[in-house]
Amino acid sequence: SLQSTTAFTVLELLELEELGFYDAGEAWQATMDGETALDGALPVNPGGGLKARGHPLGATGVSQLVELVWQLRGDADGRQVDCETGLAVNVAGFGNNAICTILEGAA
């Protein structure tokens, strides 16, 4: 599962490209083609992302990690994706703070 910074829509696309999931300028088409949808090849923000949670500023990273834990435990109810690893990407400030967290499910 991938949790992207979605305080602004364009950040999801930029992050997907900068992380190497898509070449520059191609993430928008992959998104339009459904690749990042809940049932797509690379589900992004299955819980709706930060805007769906009201972008809780100081709690943004925590909300992303909670969603990852739910996904990895299989506790995400109607938005569950099949994953063994989760990635949370959080860009804050004026782009001067970037944090990536990787979680793995227990075997």
Tab-separated table of N, CA and C in Angstrom:
chain	number	residue	atom	x	y	z
A	1	SER	N	0.851	-1.180	0.000
A	1	SER	CA	0.000	0.000	0.000
A	1	SER	C	0.889	1.233	0.000
A	2	LEU	N	0.478	2.245	-0.707
A	2	LEU	CA	1.237	3.488	-0.791
A	2	LEU	C	0.387	4.637	-0.287
A	3	GLN	N	0.914	5.357	0.695
A	3	GLN	CA	0.267	6.554	1.216
A	3	GLN	C	1.066	7.753	0.718
A	4	SER	N	0.433	8.573	-0.093
A	4	SER	CA	1.089	9.717	-0.706
A	4	SER	C	0.599	11.008	-0.063
A	5	THR	N	1.432	12.039	-0.116
A	5	THR	CA	1.029	13.349	0.376
A	5	THR	C	0.013	13.938	-0.587
A	6	THR	N	-1.215	14.083	-0.143
A	6	THR	CA	-2.263	14.588	-1.031
A	6	THR	C	-2.879	15.875	-0.518
A	7	ALA	N	-2.102	16.678	0.191
A	7	ALA	CA	-2.619	17.977	0.604
A	7	ALA	C	-2.942	18.800	-0.643
A	8	PHE	N	-2.191	18.551	-1.701
A	8	PHE	CA	-2.422	19.163	-3.007
A	8	PHE	C	-2.364	18.033	-4.035
A	9	THR	N	-3.320	17.971	-4.915
A	9	THR	CA	-3.463	16.854	-5.846
A	9	THR	C	-2.186	16.566	-6.622
A	10	VAL	N	-1.497	17.598	-7.067
A	10	VAL	CA	-0.316	17.399	-7.902
A	10	VAL	C	0.798	16.657	-7.160
A	11	LEU	N	0.829	16.735	-5.830
A	11	LEU	CA	1.900	16.072	-5.088
A	11	LEU	C	1.893	14.563	-5.281
A	12	GLU	N	0.718	13.971	-5.369
A	12	GLU	CA	0.656	12.523	-5.597
A	12	GLU	C	1.363	12.158	-6.897
A	13	LEU	N	1.086	12.899	-7.952
A	13	LEU	CA	1.703	12.618	-9.252
A	13	LEU	C	3.211	12.826	-9.205
A	14	LEU	N	3.644	13.933	-8.619
A	14	LEU	CA	5.077	14.216	-8.529
A	14	LEU	C	5.804	13.157	-7.705
A	15	GLU	N	5.196	12.742	-6.595
A	15	GLU	CA	5.831	11.735	-5.752
A	15	GLU	C	5.941	10.391	-6.468
A	16	LEU	N	4.903	9.999	-7.189
A	16	LEU	CA	4.950	8.733	-7.925
A	16	LEU	C	6.091	8.728	-8.938
A	17	GLU	N	6.336	9.871	-9.549
A	17	GLU	CA	7.426	9.977	-10.521
A	17	GLU	C	8.787	10.048	-9.830
A	18	GLU	N	8.899	10.847	-8.786
A	18	GLU	CA	10.179	10.991	-8.089
A	18	GLU	C	10.603	9.701	-7.395
A	19	LEU	N	9.635	8.905	-6.957
A	19	LEU	CA	9.953	7.625	-6.325
A	19	LEU	C	10.294	6.542	-7.341
A	20	GLY	N	10.120	6.838	-8.630
A	20	GLY	CA	10.495	5.900	-9.677
A	20	GLY	C	9.416	4.921	-10.100
A	21	PHE	N	8.195	5.106	-9.620
A	21	PHE	CA	7.107	4.227	-10.052
A	21	PHE	C	6.715	4.511	-11.499
A	22	TYR	N	6.859	5.767	-11.918
A	22	TYR	CA	6.542	6.174	-13.293
A	22	TYR	C	7.602	7.159	-13.762
A	23	ASP	N	7.823	7.200	-15.066
A	23	ASP	CA	8.733	8.186	-15.640
A	23	ASP	C	8.112	9.573	-15.537
A	24	ALA	N	8.957	10.591	-15.637
A	24	ALA	CA	8.489	11.975	-15.552
A	24	ALA	C	7.393	12.235	-16.580
A	25	GLY	N	6.309	12.816	-16.122
A	25	GLY	CA	5.205	13.166	-17.002
A	25	GLY	C	4.238	12.042	-17.304
A	26	GLU	N	4.427	10.860	-16.700
A	26	GLU	CA	3.564	9.719	-17.013
A	26	GLU	C	2.595	9.329	-15.896
A	27	ALA	N	2.772	9.836	-14.691
A	27	ALA	CA	1.920	9.424	-13.568
A	27	ALA	C	0.465	9.819	-13.779
A	28	TRP	N	0.234	10.954	-14.421
A	28	TRP	CA	-1.153	11.388	-14.624
A	28	TRP	C	-1.901	10.383	-15.494
A	29	GLN	N	-1.239	9.861	-16.533
A	29	GLN	CA	-1.901	8.908	-17.423
A	29	GLN	C	-2.148	7.583	-16.707
A	30	ALA	N	-1.179	7.151	-15.907
A	30	ALA	CA	-1.357	5.915	-15.139
A	30	ALA	C	-2.535	6.051	-14.181
A	31	THR	N	-2.664	7.220	-13.586
A	31	THR	CA	-3.790	7.476	-12.684
A	31	THR	C	-5.104	7.455	-13.450
A	32	MET	N	-5.138	8.109	-14.597
A	32	MET	CA	-6.358	8.130	-15.413
A	32	MET	C	-6.720	6.727	-15.907
A	33	ASP	N	-5.710	5.883	-16.120
A	33	ASP	CA	-5.939	4.513	-16.584
A	33	ASP	C	-6.336	3.568	-15.448
A	34	GLY	N	-6.380	4.070	-14.216
A	34	GLY	CA	-6.810	3.266	-13.076
A	34	GLY	C	-5.723	2.472	-12.383
A	35	GLU	N	-4.459	2.690	-12.770
A	35	GLU	CA	-3.368	1.924	-12.159
A	35	GLU	C	-3.217	2.209	-10.669
A	36	THR	N	-3.596	3.406	-10.220
A	36	THR	CA	-3.443	3.771	-8.811
A	36	THR	C	-4.749	3.639	-8.030
A	37	ALA	N	-5.776	3.101	-8.672
A	37	ALA	CA	-7.072	2.904	-8.013
A	37	ALA	C	-6.986	1.745	-7.021
A	38	LEU	N	-7.994	1.613	-6.203
A	38	LEU	CA	-8.031	0.574	-5.174
A	38	LEU	C	-7.774	-0.815	-5.744
A	39	ASP	N	-8.283	-1.091	-6.942
A	39	ASP	CA	-8.088	-2.397	-7.575
A	39	ASP	C	-7.019	-2.363	-8.663
A	40	GLY	N	-6.214	-1.300	-8.694
A	40	GLY	CA	-5.178	-1.157	-9.709
A	40	GLY	C	-3.885	-1.867	-9.333
A	41	ALA	N	-2.916	-1.780	-10.222
A	41	ALA	CA	-1.616	-2.425	-10.014
A	41	ALA	C	-0.831	-1.788	-8.867
A	42	LEU	N	-1.033	-0.489	-8.625
A	42	LEU	CA	-0.337	0.245	-7.563
A	42	LEU	C	-1.355	1.102	-6.805
A	43	PRO	N	-2.106	0.510	-5.883
A	43	PRO	CA	-3.112	1.287	-5.147
A	43	PRO	C	-2.458	2.403	-4.324
A	44	VAL	N	-2.914	3.625	-4.536
A	44	VAL	CA	-2.394	4.784	-3.818
A	44	VAL	C	-3.512	5.361	-2.960
A	45	ASN	N	-3.212	5.583	-1.704
A	45	ASN	CA	-4.157	6.176	-0.754
A	45	ASN	C	-5.505	5.457	-0.714
A	46	PRO	N	-5.505	4.162	-0.406
A	46	PRO	CA	-6.781	3.442	-0.375
A	46	PRO	C	-7.773	4.010	0.631
A	47	GLY	N	-7.293	4.717	1.641
A	47	GLY	CA	-8.182	5.335	2.628
A	47	GLY	C	-8.660	6.713	2.234
A	48	GLY	N	-8.301	7.166	1.046
A	48	GLY	CA	-8.745	8.468	0.575
A	48	GLY	C	-7.693	9.557	0.639
A	49	GLY	N	-6.585	9.305	1.315
A	49	GLY	CA	-5.520	10.295	1.386
A	49	GLY	C	-5.760	11.356	2.439
A	50	LEU	N	-4.878	12.327	2.468
A	50	LEU	CA	-4.905	13.347	3.516
A	50	LEU	C	-6.112	14.266	3.430
A	51	LYS	N	-6.526	14.620	2.228
A	51	LYS	CA	-7.695	15.504	2.110
A	51	LYS	C	-8.953	14.823	2.625
A	52	ALA	N	-9.045	13.520	2.464
A	52	ALA	CA	-10.208	12.783	2.967
A	52	ALA	C	-10.236	12.777	4.493
A	53	ARG	N	-9.078	12.993	5.104
A	53	ARG	CA	-8.991	13.045	6.564
A	53	ARG	C	-8.920	14.487	7.072
A	54	GLY	N	-9.135	15.440	6.208
A	54	GLY	CA	-9.078	16.842	6.616
A	54	GLY	C	-7.665	17.379	6.735
A	55	HIS	N	-6.687	16.681	6.169
A	55	HIS	CA	-5.267	17.057	6.231
A	55	HIS	C	-4.913	17.552	7.630
A	56	PRO	N	-4.725	16.624	8.569
A	56	PRO	CA	-4.553	16.979	9.976
A	56	PRO	C	-3.189	17.569	10.354
A	57	LEU	N	-2.511	18.198	9.423
A	57	LEU	CA	-1.233	18.878	9.653
A	57	LEU	C	-0.293	18.082	10.540
A	58	GLY	N	-0.113	18.428	11.787
A	58	GLY	CA	0.851	17.755	12.656
A	58	GLY	C	0.622	16.264	12.808
A	59	ALA	N	-0.580	15.805	12.532
A	59	ALA	CA	-0.894	14.376	12.651
A	59	ALA	C	-0.907	13.671	11.298
A	60	THR	N	-0.492	14.360	10.261
A	60	THR	CA	-0.520	13.794	8.915
A	60	THR	C	0.245	12.480	8.830
A	61	GLY	N	1.480	12.475	9.296
A	61	GLY	CA	2.295	11.267	9.231
A	61	GLY	C	1.693	10.124	10.019
A	62	VAL	N	1.135	10.437	11.176
A	62	VAL	CA	0.512	9.398	11.997
A	62	VAL	C	-0.687	8.804	11.273
A	63	SER	N	-1.501	9.647	10.640
A	63	SER	CA	-2.679	9.125	9.935
A	63	SER	C	-2.262	8.222	8.778
A	64	GLN	N	-1.163	8.560	8.109
A	64	GLN	CA	-0.658	7.707	7.033
A	64	GLN	C	-0.196	6.354	7.579
A	65	LEU	N	0.510	6.373	8.695
A	65	LEU	CA	1.015	5.125	9.267
A	65	LEU	C	-0.110	4.251	9.811
A	66	VAL	N	-1.128	4.865	10.387
A	66	VAL	CA	-2.278	4.093	10.862
A	66	VAL	C	-2.919	3.352	9.692
A	67	GLU	N	-3.099	4.046	8.566
A	67	GLU	CA	-3.681	3.392	7.384
A	67	GLU	C	-2.797	2.239	6.915
A	68	LEU	N	-1.473	2.434	6.919
A	68	LEU	CA	-0.572	1.351	6.512
A	68	LEU	C	-0.698	0.144	7.437
A	69	VAL	N	-0.744	0.390	8.736
A	69	VAL	CA	-0.880	-0.715	9.690
A	69	VAL	C	-2.188	-1.455	9.446
A	70	TRP	N	-3.277	-0.733	9.247
A	70	TRP	CA	-4.562	-1.380	8.955
A	70	TRP	C	-4.458	-2.238	7.695
A	71	GLN	N	-3.807	-1.700	6.666
A	71	GLN	CA	-3.654	-2.452	5.421
A	71	GLN	C	-2.829	-3.718	5.645
A	72	LEU	N	-1.710	-3.592	6.335
A	72	LEU	CA	-0.818	-4.732	6.546
A	72	LEU	C	-1.438	-5.799	7.442
A	73	ARG	N	-2.295	-5.391	8.361
A	73	ARG	CA	-2.979	-6.344	9.249
A	73	ARG	C	-4.224	-6.955	8.608
A	74	GLY	N	-4.668	-6.377	7.502
A	74	GLY	CA	-5.900	-6.843	6.873
A	74	GLY	C	-7.145	-6.288	7.538
A	75	ASP	N	-7.002	-5.144	8.207
A	75	ASP	CA	-8.095	-4.521	8.962
A	75	ASP	C	-8.697	-3.305	8.271
A	76	ALA	N	-8.526	-3.173	6.964
A	76	ALA	CA	-8.962	-1.961	6.268
A	76	ALA	C	-10.362	-2.077	5.671
A	77	ASP	N	-11.110	-3.073	6.087
A	77	ASP	CA	-12.511	-3.236	5.679
A	77	ASP	C	-12.705	-3.114	4.170
A	78	GLY	N	-13.590	-2.236	3.725
A	78	GLY	CA	-13.962	-2.122	2.319
A	78	GLY	C	-12.913	-1.511	1.414
A	79	ARG	N	-11.783	-1.115	1.962
A	79	ARG	CA	-10.724	-0.517	1.140
A	79	ARG	C	-9.434	-1.342	1.211
A	80	GLN	N	-9.550	-2.586	1.625
A	80	GLN	CA	-8.384	-3.453	1.793
A	80	GLN	C	-7.710	-3.747	0.453
A	81	VAL	N	-6.389	-3.633	0.436
A	81	VAL	CA	-5.610	-4.026	-0.733
A	81	VAL	C	-4.690	-5.175	-0.329
A	82	ASP	N	-4.252	-5.944	-1.300
A	82	ASP	CA	-3.356	-7.064	-1.055
A	82	ASP	C	-1.928	-6.533	-1.012
A	83	CYS	N	-1.325	-6.502	0.176
A	83	CYS	CA	0.032	-5.962	0.281
A	83	CYS	C	0.782	-6.629	1.427
A	84	GLU	N	2.090	-6.667	1.283
A	84	GLU	CA	2.977	-7.164	2.335
A	84	GLU	C	3.891	-6.062	2.844
A	85	THR	N	3.965	-4.963	2.087
A	85	THR	CA	4.819	-3.833	2.419
A	85	THR	C	4.028	-2.554	2.210
A	86	GLY	N	4.280	-1.573	3.067
A	86	GLY	CA	3.613	-0.283	2.926
A	86	GLY	C	4.627	0.846	2.894
A	87	LEU	N	4.333	1.867	2.113
A	87	LEU	CA	5.199	3.036	1.983
A	87	LEU	C	4.375	4.286	2.229
A	88	ALA	N	4.833	5.113	3.167
A	88	ALA	CA	4.210	6.413	3.408
A	88	ALA	C	5.206	7.494	3.006
A	89	VAL	N	4.741	8.459	2.224
A	89	VAL	CA	5.562	9.580	1.787
A	89	VAL	C	4.893	10.848	2.281
A	90	ASN	N	5.667	11.685	2.970
A	90	ASN	CA	5.118	12.905	3.531
A	90	ASN	C	6.052	14.063	3.196
A	91	VAL	N	5.534	15.046	2.503
A	91	VAL	CA	6.288	16.252	2.180
A	91	VAL	C	5.637	17.396	2.938
A	92	ALA	N	6.431	18.131	3.705
A	92	ALA	CA	5.879	19.184	4.555
A	92	ALA	C	6.642	20.484	4.352
A	93	GLY	N	6.129	21.520	4.984
A	93	GLY	CA	6.749	22.830	4.869
A	93	GLY	C	6.668	23.318	3.437
A	94	PHE	N	7.747	23.859	2.957
A	94	PHE	CA	7.807	24.346	1.581
A	94	PHE	C	8.550	23.343	0.700
A	95	GLY	N	8.398	22.066	1.028
A	95	GLY	CA	9.107	21.014	0.311
A	95	GLY	C	10.461	20.718	0.914
A	96	ASN	N	10.777	21.391	2.019
A	96	ASN	CA	12.079	21.209	2.645
A	96	ASN	C	12.091	20.055	3.648
A	97	ASN	N	10.947	19.439	3.895
A	97	ASN	CA	10.862	18.268	4.764
A	97	ASN	C	10.242	17.130	3.967
A	98	ALA	N	10.983	16.078	3.781
A	98	ALA	CA	10.464	14.915	3.056
A	98	ALA	C	10.803	13.664	3.855
A	99	ILE	N	9.774	12.885	4.145
A	99	ILE	CA	9.939	11.705	4.974
A	99	ILE	C	9.324	10.509	4.270
A	100	CYS	N	10.063	9.418	4.197
A	100	CYS	CA	9.536	8.156	3.669
A	100	CYS	C	9.635	7.115	4.775
A	101	THR	N	8.550	6.400	4.993
A	101	THR	CA	8.519	5.340	5.993
A	101	THR	C	8.075	4.057	5.306
A	102	ILE	N	8.813	2.987	5.529
A	102	ILE	CA	8.473	1.686	4.949
A	102	ILE	C	8.144	0.732	6.091
A	103	LEU	N	6.986	0.095	5.993
A	103	LEU	CA	6.566	-0.897	6.982
A	103	LEU	C	6.371	-2.236	6.287
A	104	GLU	N	6.715	-3.308	6.979
A	104	GLU	CA	6.483	-4.657	6.467
A	104	GLU	C	5.540	-5.382	7.405
A	105	GLY	N	4.687	-6.205	6.824
A	105	GLY	CA	3.782	-7.006	7.630
A	105	GLY	C	4.538	-8.121	8.331
A	106	ALA	N	4.019	-8.563	9.464
A	106	ALA	CA	4.642	-9.663	10.196
A	106	ALA	C	4.390	-10.972	9.460
A	107	ALA	N	5.373	-11.821	9.461
A	107	ALA	CA	5.242	-13.117	8.769
A	107	ALA	C	4.424	-14.088	9.588
